[in-house]
Coordinates of C-alpha atoms in Angstrom, one line a residue:
M85 CA -19.6 9.3 4.0
K86 CA -17.1 7.3 1.9
T87 CA -18.2 4.6 -0.6
W88 CA -16.1 1.5 -0.3
K89 CA -15.0 -0.6 -3.2
Y90 CA -14.6 -4.3 -2.6
F91 CA -12.5 -6.8 -4.6
E92 CA -12.9 -10.4 -5.5
L93 CA -9.6 -12.2 -6.1
S94 CA -8.4 -15.6 -7.5
E95 CA -5.9 -17.8 -5.8
F96 CA -2.2 -17.0 -6.4
E97 CA -0.8 -18.4 -9.7
W98 CA 2.8 -19.4 -9.8
L99 CA 5.6 -19.5 -12.4
N100 CA 8.7 -21.6 -12.1
W101 CA 12.2 -20.3 -12.9
A102 CA 12.2 -21.6 -16.5
Q103 CA 8.9 -19.9 -17.2
A104 CA 10.1 -16.7 -15.7
E105 CA 13.3 -16.8 -17.7
K106 CA 11.4 -17.4 -21.0
L107 CA 9.0 -14.5 -20.3
T108 CA 11.6 -12.0 -19.3
K109 CA 13.7 -12.8 -22.3
A110 CA 10.7 -12.2 -24.5
Y111 CA 10.1 -8.8 -22.8
A112 CA 13.8 -8.0 -23.2
S113 CA 13.8 -8.8 -26.9
G114 CA 10.6 -6.9 -27.4
Y115 CA 12.1 -3.8 -25.9
R116 CA 15.1 -4.2 -28.2
A117 CA 12.7 -4.5 -31.2
L118 CA 11.1 -1.2 -30.1
G119 CA 14.5 0.4 -30.6
L120 CA 16.0 0.3 -27.1
K121 CA 19.7 -0.6 -26.7
A122 CA 22.2 -0.8 -23.9
H123 CA 22.3 2.2 -21.6
D124 CA 19.0 3.6 -23.0
K125 CA 16.5 4.4 -20.3
L126 CA 13.1 2.7 -19.7
T127 CA 10.7 4.3 -17.2
I128 CA 8.5 2.0 -15.1
Y129 CA 5.5 3.9 -14.0
A130 CA 3.2 1.2 -12.5
D131 CA 1.9 -0.4 -9.4
T132 CA 3.9 -3.2 -7.7
S133 CA 3.3 -6.5 -9.5
R134 CA 5.0 -9.4 -11.2
D135 CA 4.9 -7.4 -14.5
W136 CA 6.9 -4.5 -12.8
L137 CA 9.6 -6.9 -11.6
F138 CA 9.8 -8.9 -14.9
T139 CA 10.0 -5.6 -16.9
A140 CA 12.9 -4.6 -14.7
M141 CA 14.7 -8.0 -15.2
A142 CA 14.1 -7.6 -18.9
A143 CA 15.9 -4.3 -18.8
V144 CA 18.8 -5.7 -16.8
Q145 CA 19.2 -8.5 -19.4
Q146 CA 19.9 -5.9 -22.1
S147 CA 21.8 -3.4 -19.9
I148 CA 19.0 -0.9 -20.2
T149 CA 18.8 1.6 -17.3
I150 CA 15.6 1.6 -15.3
T151 CA 14.1 4.9 -14.2
T152 CA 11.3 4.7 -11.6
A153 CA 8.1 6.7 -11.1
Y154 CA 5.6 6.1 -8.4
A155 CA 2.2 5.0 -9.7
T156 CA 0.8 7.9 -7.5
L157 CA 3.1 10.5 -9.0
G158 CA 1.4 13.6 -10.3
E159 CA 1.6 15.1 -13.8
E160 CA 4.4 17.6 -12.9
G161 CA 6.7 15.0 -11.3
L162 CA 6.2 12.5 -14.1
V163 CA 7.0 15.1 -16.7
Y164 CA 10.1 16.1 -14.8
S165 CA 11.6 12.6 -14.6
L166 CA 10.7 11.7 -18.2
Q167 CA 12.2 14.9 -19.5
E168 CA 15.4 14.8 -17.4
C169 CA 16.2 11.2 -18.4
E170 CA 15.1 11.8 -22.1
V171 CA 13.0 8.6 -21.9
S172 CA 11.8 7.0 -25.1
T173 CA 9.8 4.1 -23.6
I174 CA 7.6 3.8 -20.6
F175 CA 5.9 0.8 -19.0
T176 CA 2.7 1.4 -17.1
N177 CA -0.7 0.0 -16.0
A178 CA -3.8 0.3 -18.2
E179 CA -5.4 2.4 -15.5
L180 CA -2.6 5.0 -15.7
L181 CA -2.8 5.5 -19.5
P182 CA -4.9 8.7 -19.1
M183 CA -2.0 10.3 -17.3
I184 CA 0.2 9.4 -20.3
I185 CA -2.2 11.4 -22.5
K186 CA -1.8 14.4 -20.1
V187 CA 2.0 14.4 -20.2
F188 CA 2.7 13.3 -23.7
A189 CA 2.7 16.8 -25.2
K190 CA 5.2 17.9 -22.6
V191 CA 7.7 15.0 -23.0
H192 CA 9.6 15.3 -26.3
H193 CA 11.5 12.0 -26.4
L194 CA 8.6 9.6 -25.6
K195 CA 8.0 7.1 -28.5
N196 CA 6.7 3.9 -27.0
V197 CA 4.1 3.0 -24.3
V198 CA 3.8 -0.6 -23.0
Y199 CA 1.0 -1.3 -20.7
S200 CA -0.3 -4.2 -18.6
G201 CA -3.9 -5.0 -17.8
T202 CA -7.1 -4.4 -19.7
A203 CA -7.2 -0.9 -21.2
D204 CA -10.1 1.2 -22.3
A205 CA -10.1 1.0 -26.1
K206 CA -11.0 4.7 -26.5
V207 CA -8.0 5.6 -24.3
V208 CA -5.6 3.5 -26.3
E209 CA -6.9 4.9 -29.6
K210 CA -6.6 8.4 -28.2
L211 CA -2.9 7.7 -27.3
K212 CA -2.2 6.2 -30.7
S213 CA -3.4 9.3 -32.4
E214 CA -1.0 11.5 -30.5
F215 CA 2.2 12.5 -32.3
H216 CA 5.3 14.7 -32.0
G217 CA 6.4 16.3 -35.2
F218 CA 6.6 13.4 -37.6
H219 CA 6.5 10.5 -35.2
R220 CA 3.4 8.9 -33.8
L221 CA 3.3 7.3 -30.3
K222 CA 3.5 3.5 -30.4
V223 CA 1.1 1.9 -27.8
I224 CA 1.2 -1.9 -27.2
S225 CA 0.1 -4.3 -24.5
L226 CA 2.6 -6.3 -22.5
A227 CA 1.3 -9.5 -24.2
E228 CA 2.0 -7.8 -27.6
L229 CA 5.5 -6.9 -26.4
A230 CA 6.1 -10.5 -25.5
E231 CA 4.9 -11.7 -28.9
L232 CA 7.1 -9.1 -30.6
G233 CA 10.1 -10.3 -28.6
E234 CA 9.5 -14.0 -29.4
K235 CA 9.7 -13.1 -33.1
N236 CA 12.9 -11.2 -32.6
L237 CA 14.8 -13.0 -29.9
C238 CA 18.1 -11.3 -28.8
E239 CA 21.0 -12.6 -26.8
P240 CA 21.5 -11.0 -23.4
V241 CA 23.8 -8.0 -23.1
P242 CA 25.2 -8.4 -19.6
P243 CA 25.9 -5.1 -17.8
K244 CA 29.2 -4.1 -16.3
A245 CA 29.5 -3.5 -12.6
E246 CA 29.7 0.3 -12.9
D247 CA 26.9 0.6 -15.4
L248 CA 23.7 2.3 -14.2
A249 CA 21.1 -0.1 -13.1
L250 CA 18.6 2.4 -11.7
I251 CA 17.8 6.1 -11.6
M252 CA 15.4 6.0 -8.7
Y253 CA 13.6 9.2 -8.0
T254 CA 13.0 10.4 -4.5
S255 CA 10.0 12.3 -3.4
G256 CA 11.5 15.8 -3.9
T257 CA 9.9 17.3 -0.8
T258 CA 12.4 20.1 -0.7
G259 CA 12.4 20.8 -4.5
P260 CA 12.2 18.8 -7.8
P261 CA 12.6 15.1 -7.4
K262 CA 16.2 13.9 -7.3
G263 CA 17.3 11.0 -9.5
V264 CA 19.5 8.7 -7.4
M265 CA 22.0 6.9 -9.6
L266 CA 22.6 3.3 -8.5
T267 CA 24.9 1.0 -10.3
H268 CA 24.7 -2.8 -10.7
A269 CA 27.6 -3.0 -8.2
N270 CA 25.5 -1.0 -5.7
V271 CA 22.6 -3.4 -6.1
V272 CA 24.8 -6.5 -5.7
A273 CA 26.4 -5.1 -2.6
T274 CA 23.0 -4.4 -1.0
V275 CA 21.8 -7.9 -1.8
S276 CA 25.1 -9.3 -0.4
G277 CA 24.6 -7.4 2.9
A278 CA 20.9 -8.3 3.2
H279 CA 21.6 -11.9 2.4
T280 CA 24.2 -12.2 5.1
Y281 CA 21.5 -11.0 7.5
C282 CA 18.5 -13.0 6.1
N283 CA 20.2 -16.5 5.8
T284 CA 20.3 -16.7 9.6
Y285 CA 16.5 -16.7 9.7
L286 CA 15.2 -17.8 6.3
K287 CA 15.8 -21.0 4.4
E288 CA 16.9 -21.1 0.8
D289 CA 15.1 -24.3 -0.2
G290 CA 12.0 -22.7 -1.7
S291 CA 9.9 -23.2 1.4
E292 CA 9.7 -19.5 2.3
Y293 CA 7.0 -17.1 1.1
Y294 CA 7.1 -13.3 0.8
L295 CA 4.1 -11.0 0.1
A296 CA 5.2 -8.1 -2.0
F297 CA 2.9 -5.0 -1.8
L298 CA 5.1 -1.9 -1.1
P299 CA 5.9 0.3 -4.1
L300 CA 8.7 -1.2 -6.2
A301 CA 9.6 2.4 -7.1
H302 CA 10.8 2.7 -3.4
I303 CA 14.3 1.3 -2.8
L304 CA 13.1 -0.7 0.3
E305 CA 10.8 -3.0 -1.7
F306 CA 13.2 -3.2 -4.7
A307 CA 16.1 -4.3 -2.4
V308 CA 13.9 -6.8 -0.5
E309 CA 12.7 -8.5 -3.8
M310 CA 16.2 -8.6 -5.3
T311 CA 17.5 -10.3 -2.1
F312 CA 14.6 -12.8 -2.0
L313 CA 15.0 -13.6 -5.7
Y314 CA 18.6 -14.4 -5.0
M315 CA 17.6 -16.6 -2.1
G316 CA 15.0 -18.5 -4.0
I317 CA 12.2 -17.3 -1.8
R318 CA 8.7 -17.5 -3.4
I319 CA 7.2 -14.0 -4.0
G320 CA 3.5 -13.4 -4.3
W321 CA 2.4 -9.9 -5.3
G322 CA -0.5 -8.2 -3.6
S323 CA -1.8 -4.7 -3.0
V324 CA -2.4 -2.5 0.0
K325 CA -6.0 -2.4 -1.0
T326 CA -6.5 -6.1 -0.7
L327 CA -4.1 -7.0 2.1
T328 CA -6.7 -8.0 4.6
D329 CA -10.2 -9.6 4.4
T330 CA -11.9 -6.3 5.1
S331 CA -11.6 -5.1 1.5
V332 CA -12.4 -8.3 -0.4
R333 CA -15.5 -10.5 -0.9
N334 CA -15.9 -14.2 -1.5
C335 CA -12.2 -14.7 -1.0
K336 CA -9.4 -14.2 1.4
G337 CA -7.2 -11.1 1.6
D338 CA -3.6 -11.3 0.2
I339 CA -2.0 -12.1 3.6
R340 CA -4.3 -14.9 4.6
E341 CA -4.3 -16.4 1.1
L342 CA -0.5 -16.5 0.7
R343 CA 0.3 -17.0 4.4
P344 CA 3.8 -15.5 4.0
T345 CA 6.7 -16.5 6.3
V346 CA 8.3 -13.0 6.0
L347 CA 6.9 -9.6 5.4
A348 CA 8.2 -6.1 4.9
G349 CA 6.1 -3.0 5.5
V350 CA 6.2 0.7 6.5
P351 CA 4.9 2.1 9.8
A352 CA 1.6 3.2 8.2
V353 CA 0.8 -0.4 7.5
W354 CA 1.8 -1.6 10.9
E355 CA -0.2 1.2 12.5
S356 CA -3.3 0.2 10.6
I357 CA -3.0 -3.4 11.9
R358 CA -2.4 -2.2 15.5
K359 CA -5.4 0.1 15.4
A360 CA -7.7 -2.5 13.9
V361 CA -6.8 -5.0 16.7
S362 CA -6.9 -2.4 19.4
G363 CA -10.3 -1.3 18.2
K364 CA -11.7 -4.8 18.5
I365 CA -10.2 -5.2 22.0
A366 CA -11.7 -1.8 23.1
G367 CA -15.1 -3.1 22.0
A368 CA -14.8 -6.4 23.9
S369 CA -16.1 -7.1 27.4
S370 CA -14.2 -5.9 30.4
I371 CA -13.3 -9.5 31.2
S372 CA -11.9 -10.1 27.7
Q373 CA -9.9 -6.8 27.9
A374 CA -8.5 -7.9 31.3
V375 CA -7.4 -11.3 29.9
F376 CA -5.8 -9.7 26.9
N377 CA -3.9 -7.0 28.9
G378 CA -2.7 -9.6 31.4
A379 CA -1.6 -12.0 28.7
F380 CA 0.1 -9.1 26.8
S381 CA 2.1 -8.0 29.9
L382 CA 3.1 -11.6 30.8
K383 CA 4.2 -12.5 27.2
W384 CA 6.2 -9.2 26.9
N385 CA 8.1 -10.0 30.1
L386 CA 8.8 -13.5 29.0
M387 CA 10.1 -12.2 25.6
S388 CA 12.2 -9.6 27.3
M389 CA 13.9 -12.3 29.4
G390 CA 14.5 -14.5 26.3
M391 CA 11.9 -17.0 27.5
D392 CA 9.3 -16.5 24.8
Y393 CA 9.1 -20.3 24.4
L394 CA 7.1 -20.3 27.6
A395 CA 4.5 -18.1 26.0
A396 CA 3.0 -20.9 23.9
P397 CA -0.1 -21.3 26.1
L398 CA -0.7 -17.5 25.9
D399 CA -0.6 -17.7 22.1
A400 CA -3.0 -20.6 22.1
I401 CA -5.5 -18.9 24.3
V402 CA -5.2 -15.3 23.2
F403 CA -2.9 -14.4 20.4
N404 CA -3.2 -17.1 17.7
K405 CA -6.5 -15.6 16.5
I406 CA -4.6 -12.4 15.8
K407 CA -1.7 -14.2 14.2
D408 CA -4.1 -16.0 11.9
Q409 CA -5.1 -12.7 10.4
V410 CA -1.6 -12.2 9.1
G411 CA -1.3 -15.8 7.8
G412 CA -0.3 -17.6 10.9
R413 CA 3.3 -18.6 9.9
L414 CA 5.3 -15.3 9.9
K415 CA 8.9 -15.7 11.2
F416 CA 9.5 -12.0 11.4
A417 CA 8.5 -8.7 9.8
L418 CA 10.7 -5.8 8.8
S419 CA 9.6 -2.2 9.3
G420 CA 11.4 0.4 7.3
G421 CA 11.0 3.6 5.3
A422 CA 10.3 5.7 8.4
P423 CA 10.7 5.4 12.2
T424 CA 8.4 2.9 13.9
P425 CA 6.8 4.0 17.1
K426 CA 8.0 1.9 20.0
S427 CA 4.5 1.1 21.2
T428 CA 3.6 -0.2 17.7
Q429 CA 6.7 -2.4 17.5
Q430 CA 6.0 -3.8 20.9
F431 CA 2.3 -4.5 20.1
L432 CA 3.1 -6.3 16.9
S433 CA 5.9 -8.4 18.4
V434 CA 3.6 -9.6 21.2
T435 CA 0.4 -10.1 19.3
C436 CA 1.3 -10.9 15.7
V437 CA 4.9 -11.4 14.7
K438 CA 8.4 -10.4 15.9
T439 CA 8.9 -7.1 14.3
I440 CA 12.3 -5.5 13.6
S441 CA 13.4 -2.1 12.4
G442 CA 15.7 -1.4 9.5
Y443 CA 17.4 1.8 8.6
G444 CA 18.6 3.0 5.2
M445 CA 18.0 5.4 2.3
T446 CA 17.8 5.4 -1.4
E447 CA 21.3 6.9 -1.6
C448 CA 22.8 3.8 0.0
S449 CA 20.7 1.3 -2.0
A450 CA 18.3 0.8 0.9
V451 CA 20.1 -1.1 3.6
L452 CA 22.4 0.5 6.2
A453 CA 21.5 -1.2 9.4
L454 CA 19.2 -4.0 10.5
Q455 CA 17.9 -5.0 14.0
E456 CA 18.4 -8.7 14.8
V457 CA 15.2 -10.7 15.4
V458 CA 16.4 -11.6 18.9
Q459 CA 16.6 -7.8 19.6
C460 CA 12.9 -7.1 18.9
T461 CA 12.3 -6.4 22.6
T462 CA 15.0 -3.7 22.5
L463 CA 12.7 -1.0 21.2
G464 CA 13.9 2.1 19.3
I465 CA 17.1 0.7 17.9
T466 CA 17.8 0.1 14.2
G467 CA 20.4 -2.5 14.7
A468 CA 24.0 -2.8 13.7
P469 CA 25.4 -1.8 10.2
V470 CA 25.1 -4.5 7.6
T471 CA 28.3 -6.0 6.1
S472 CA 28.2 -3.9 2.9
V473 CA 29.0 -0.6 4.6
E474 CA 31.1 1.1 7.3
V475 CA 29.6 3.8 9.5
K476 CA 30.9 6.6 11.7
L477 CA 29.3 9.4 13.8
V478 CA 30.3 13.0 13.0
D479 CA 29.9 15.8 15.5
V480 CA 27.0 18.3 15.3
P481 CA 28.2 20.7 17.9
D482 CA 25.4 23.3 17.6
A483 CA 22.9 20.7 18.9
G484 CA 25.3 19.1 21.4
Y485 CA 25.8 15.9 19.5
R486 CA 29.5 14.7 19.7
S487 CA 31.2 11.3 19.1
T488 CA 33.0 11.9 22.4
N489 CA 29.7 12.1 24.4
V490 CA 29.3 9.6 27.3
P491 CA 27.9 7.2 28.0
K492 CA 27.0 7.0 24.3
P493 CA 28.7 8.5 21.3
Q494 CA 26.4 10.7 19.3
G495 CA 26.5 12.4 15.9
E496 CA 25.4 12.5 12.3
I497 CA 25.6 9.1 10.6
W498 CA 28.1 9.0 7.7
V499 CA 28.3 5.8 5.7
R500 CA 30.7 4.5 3.1
G501 CA 30.8 1.3 1.1
A502 CA 30.1 -0.6 -2.2
S503 CA 26.3 0.2 -1.9
I504 CA 26.6 4.0 -1.9
M505 CA 25.1 5.7 -4.9
K506 CA 27.1 7.2 -7.8
G507 CA 25.4 10.5 -7.3
Y508 CA 22.3 12.5 -8.3
F509 CA 21.5 12.4 -12.0
K510 CA 22.5 15.6 -13.7
Q511 CA 22.9 17.4 -10.4
P512 CA 26.6 17.5 -9.5
E513 CA 26.2 20.3 -7.0
L514 CA 23.6 18.4 -5.0
T515 CA 25.9 15.4 -5.1
K516 CA 28.8 17.4 -3.7
E517 CA 26.5 18.5 -0.8
I518 CA 25.9 14.9 0.3
L519 CA 29.0 12.9 -0.8
T520 CA 32.5 13.7 0.4
D521 CA 35.6 13.4 -1.9
D522 CA 36.6 10.2 0.0
G523 CA 33.3 8.5 -0.5
W524 CA 31.4 9.2 2.7
L525 CA 27.6 9.7 2.4
M526 CA 26.3 12.3 4.9
T527 CA 22.8 11.0 5.8
G528 CA 21.6 13.9 7.8
D529 CA 20.3 11.5 10.5
I530 CA 21.6 11.8 14.0
A531 CA 22.1 8.7 16.1
E532 CA 23.8 7.4 19.1
M533 CA 25.7 4.1 19.2
N534 CA 25.1 1.6 21.9
K535 CA 27.7 -0.6 23.5
D536 CA 26.8 -3.6 21.3
G537 CA 27.3 -1.5 18.1
T538 CA 23.7 -1.0 17.4
L539 CA 22.4 2.4 16.3
Q540 CA 19.5 4.4 17.6
I541 CA 18.2 7.3 15.5
I542 CA 17.5 10.2 17.8
D543 CA 17.1 13.2 15.5
R544 CA 17.2 14.5 11.9
K545 CA 19.7 17.2 11.2
K546 CA 17.5 19.2 8.8
N547 CA 14.3 18.6 11.0
L548 CA 15.8 20.0 14.2
V549 CA 13.9 23.2 15.0
K550 CA 15.0 25.6 17.8
L551 CA 12.0 27.0 19.6
A552 CA 11.7 30.5 21.1
N553 CA 12.6 29.0 24.5
G554 CA 16.0 27.8 23.1
E555 CA 15.1 24.1 23.1
Y556 CA 15.5 21.9 20.0
I557 CA 12.8 19.5 18.9
A558 CA 12.9 16.8 16.2
L559 CA 9.8 16.9 14.0
E560 CA 10.0 13.3 12.6
K561 CA 10.3 11.9 16.1
L562 CA 7.2 13.8 17.2
E563 CA 5.2 12.7 14.2
S564 CA 6.1 9.0 14.5
N565 CA 4.9 8.9 18.1
Y566 CA 1.8 11.2 17.8
K567 CA 0.7 9.0 14.9
T568 CA -0.2 6.3 17.4
S569 CA -3.2 8.3 18.6
K570 CA -6.4 6.5 17.7
F571 CA -7.6 9.7 16.0
V572 CA -4.7 10.0 13.6
Q573 CA -4.7 8.7 10.0
N574 CA -1.8 11.0 9.1
I575 CA 0.1 13.8 10.8
C576 CA 2.5 16.7 10.2
V577 CA 4.1 18.5 13.0
H578 CA 5.1 22.1 12.4
A579 CA 7.3 24.4 14.5
D580 CA 8.4 28.0 14.3
S581 CA 11.5 29.3 15.9
E582 CA 9.5 32.4 17.1
Q583 CA 7.1 30.2 19.0
S584 CA 7.5 28.2 22.2
Y585 CA 5.5 25.2 21.1
A586 CA 4.8 23.0 18.0
V587 CA 1.4 22.5 16.3
A588 CA 0.0 19.3 14.7
L589 CA -1.8 19.1 11.4
I590 CA -3.9 15.9 11.5
Q591 CA -5.8 14.0 8.9
P592 CA -8.3 12.2 11.2
I593 CA -10.0 8.8 11.2
E594 CA -13.7 9.6 10.7
K595 CA -14.9 6.6 12.7
E596 CA -13.0 7.7 15.7
I597 CA -14.1 11.3 15.4
R598 CA -17.7 10.3 15.3
T599 CA -17.2 7.9 18.2
V600 CA -15.7 10.5 20.5
A601 CA -18.3 13.1 19.4
A602 CA -21.3 10.9 20.3
P603 CA -21.2 11.4 24.1
L604 CA -20.2 15.0 23.7
Y605 CA -23.6 15.7 22.0
P606 CA -26.0 13.1 23.5
D607 CA -29.1 14.8 21.9
T608 CA -27.7 14.7 18.4
D609 CA -27.6 12.0 15.8
I610 CA -23.8 12.2 15.2
N611 CA -24.0 10.1 12.0
S612 CA -26.2 12.7 10.4
V613 CA -23.9 15.6 11.3
D614 CA -21.7 16.8 8.4
Y615 CA -18.2 15.5 8.9
D616 CA -16.6 18.8 7.9
E617 CA -18.8 20.6 10.5
L618 CA -17.9 18.0 13.2
C619 CA -14.2 18.6 12.7
R620 CA -14.8 22.3 13.3
R621 CA -16.3 21.8 16.7
K622 CA -14.1 22.9 19.6
E623 CA -15.0 20.0 21.8
V624 CA -13.9 17.5 19.2
R625 CA -10.7 19.3 18.5
D626 CA -10.0 19.4 22.3
A627 CA -10.5 15.6 22.5
V628 CA -8.0 15.1 19.7
L629 CA -5.5 17.5 21.4
A630 CA -6.0 15.7 24.7
S631 CA -5.2 12.3 23.0
L632 CA -1.9 13.7 21.6
K633 CA -1.0 15.0 25.1
D634 CA -1.7 11.6 26.5
V635 CA 0.6 10.0 23.9
A636 CA 3.3 12.6 24.9
K637 CA 3.0 11.6 28.5
K638 CA 3.2 7.9 27.8
V639 CA 6.4 8.2 25.8
G640 CA 8.0 10.7 28.2
F641 CA 8.2 13.8 26.0
K642 CA 9.8 16.9 27.5
P643 CA 7.5 20.0 27.7
A644 CA 8.9 21.5 24.4
E645 CA 7.8 18.3 22.5
I646 CA 4.2 18.5 23.6
V647 CA 2.1 20.1 20.8
G648 CA 0.2 23.2 21.9
Q649 CA -2.4 23.4 19.1
V650 CA -4.1 21.1 16.6
F651 CA -5.2 21.7 13.1
I652 CA -7.7 19.1 11.7
C653 CA -7.2 18.8 8.0
H654 CA -10.3 17.6 6.1
E655 CA -10.7 17.2 2.3
D656 CA -12.7 20.5 2.2
G657 CA -10.6 22.6 4.4
L658 CA -8.2 23.2 7.4
H659 CA -9.7 23.7 10.8
K660 CA -7.7 25.3 13.6
T661 CA -8.1 25.0 17.3
D662 CA -8.6 27.9 19.6
S663 CA -5.5 29.4 21.2

């Protein structure tokens, strides 16, 4: 069984604009004192926080290019990005300093490490003792950097529009990570398009609050925070680990403490909220369940007819308790980074907050299309293109997708505009594979266009697999829907062109596995059974497979899209169902 760690947090502490400017100028001057100059590269390898963003703003002040690394990045990926960019200085968290010790001998340009938080003195001394040739690694805290900067204040060095603002590394699932080169003009264009959208729903008078917790190394969070800084929206930084009250003690979780008016998340976050609420409802009395289900159906019908103002009594009786768990004053929530299951978007829009889908990618500086809040009942669409880009659909004839199809044009999404990347860092051949000579970015995503100009993603070009029976299936589509099963923590769907069905690899939720196993083995104390062994049992695997087939039936999957076998992936092994 897992051992849970709980956190105790203080209230949010706020800085005004003058304080923020003073601090970022000190950081910027400190980096200059360490030897960085315009167009040098500074890697940010840290968890999302105020320190992350202020470090980025300090780099922008001096025209220093930011390179990003996820705080969860492994040794190999970190070494690759540091070496490729010839990075001399890295900003990180105190908790990540042991990883710097591991990679230091393999990165030949690294000279300076700046860290935030309270570090283990032994780890710091160990780092300070490391050296390359004749130079020793300089290790200082963020507070020491600010002090250094205050003693050596520098005037800003404003960047030019086409200077590199970011080299943002993507996951590299099909090879080494790719460094996406984004210019300052790209970032400004993205902020412009996002602002045009947001100012319809959010005020710019300082009364709005945003809770930041997604990785800033991901373009979605970076673009959102840049936009909200421009709009004067107050940003409070939290963590996935402390979002809700379940992981904290003697305090509120981040959401209830800040009470944001707008929120951005990825499907995994929304899924966890939906499953938590659904679990409580499933444990309630039959009368309570009937009341909830009736209120849910009625409110959804009212919302679908544009009459959600009539749902106020339903909120007061049923849904406000759920809304309070996410702060109680959210105007809307954005889901991006991956497809959101329709059932999850519907559930959240009824019970918590109107939830909209966005579509984009790192290569177009995040934002390509956004669903309007009033369209939240039109499930499955990503909305219309934002004002910073133009979009067209290009034929994929092998799969039958053509821009001339009726009633809806279909094809691969190509996008062009001021927010499109400069290319992949030091990878011109890869750049040519995705960018045309006249500036079109080939996304690889297949969509259809609705009459109102909104897009609906229906496939992924690279993830289309032709089965032995000749039918094509889209793996991402299957994964996003099967993930709604109560048993699924994470899922990967695999298909082979020599087989007639796909298989699912599942990382299960232990609580649900034990719950379903209890009635299957009434004479056994399920909580005492080894979890690894439990996952091996055929009856348990059959229950998981049956749940996936139930999901497939509800969403209307065709036979080829129904998984035929399930693998349950546990920490200690991989367990396969019987054929």
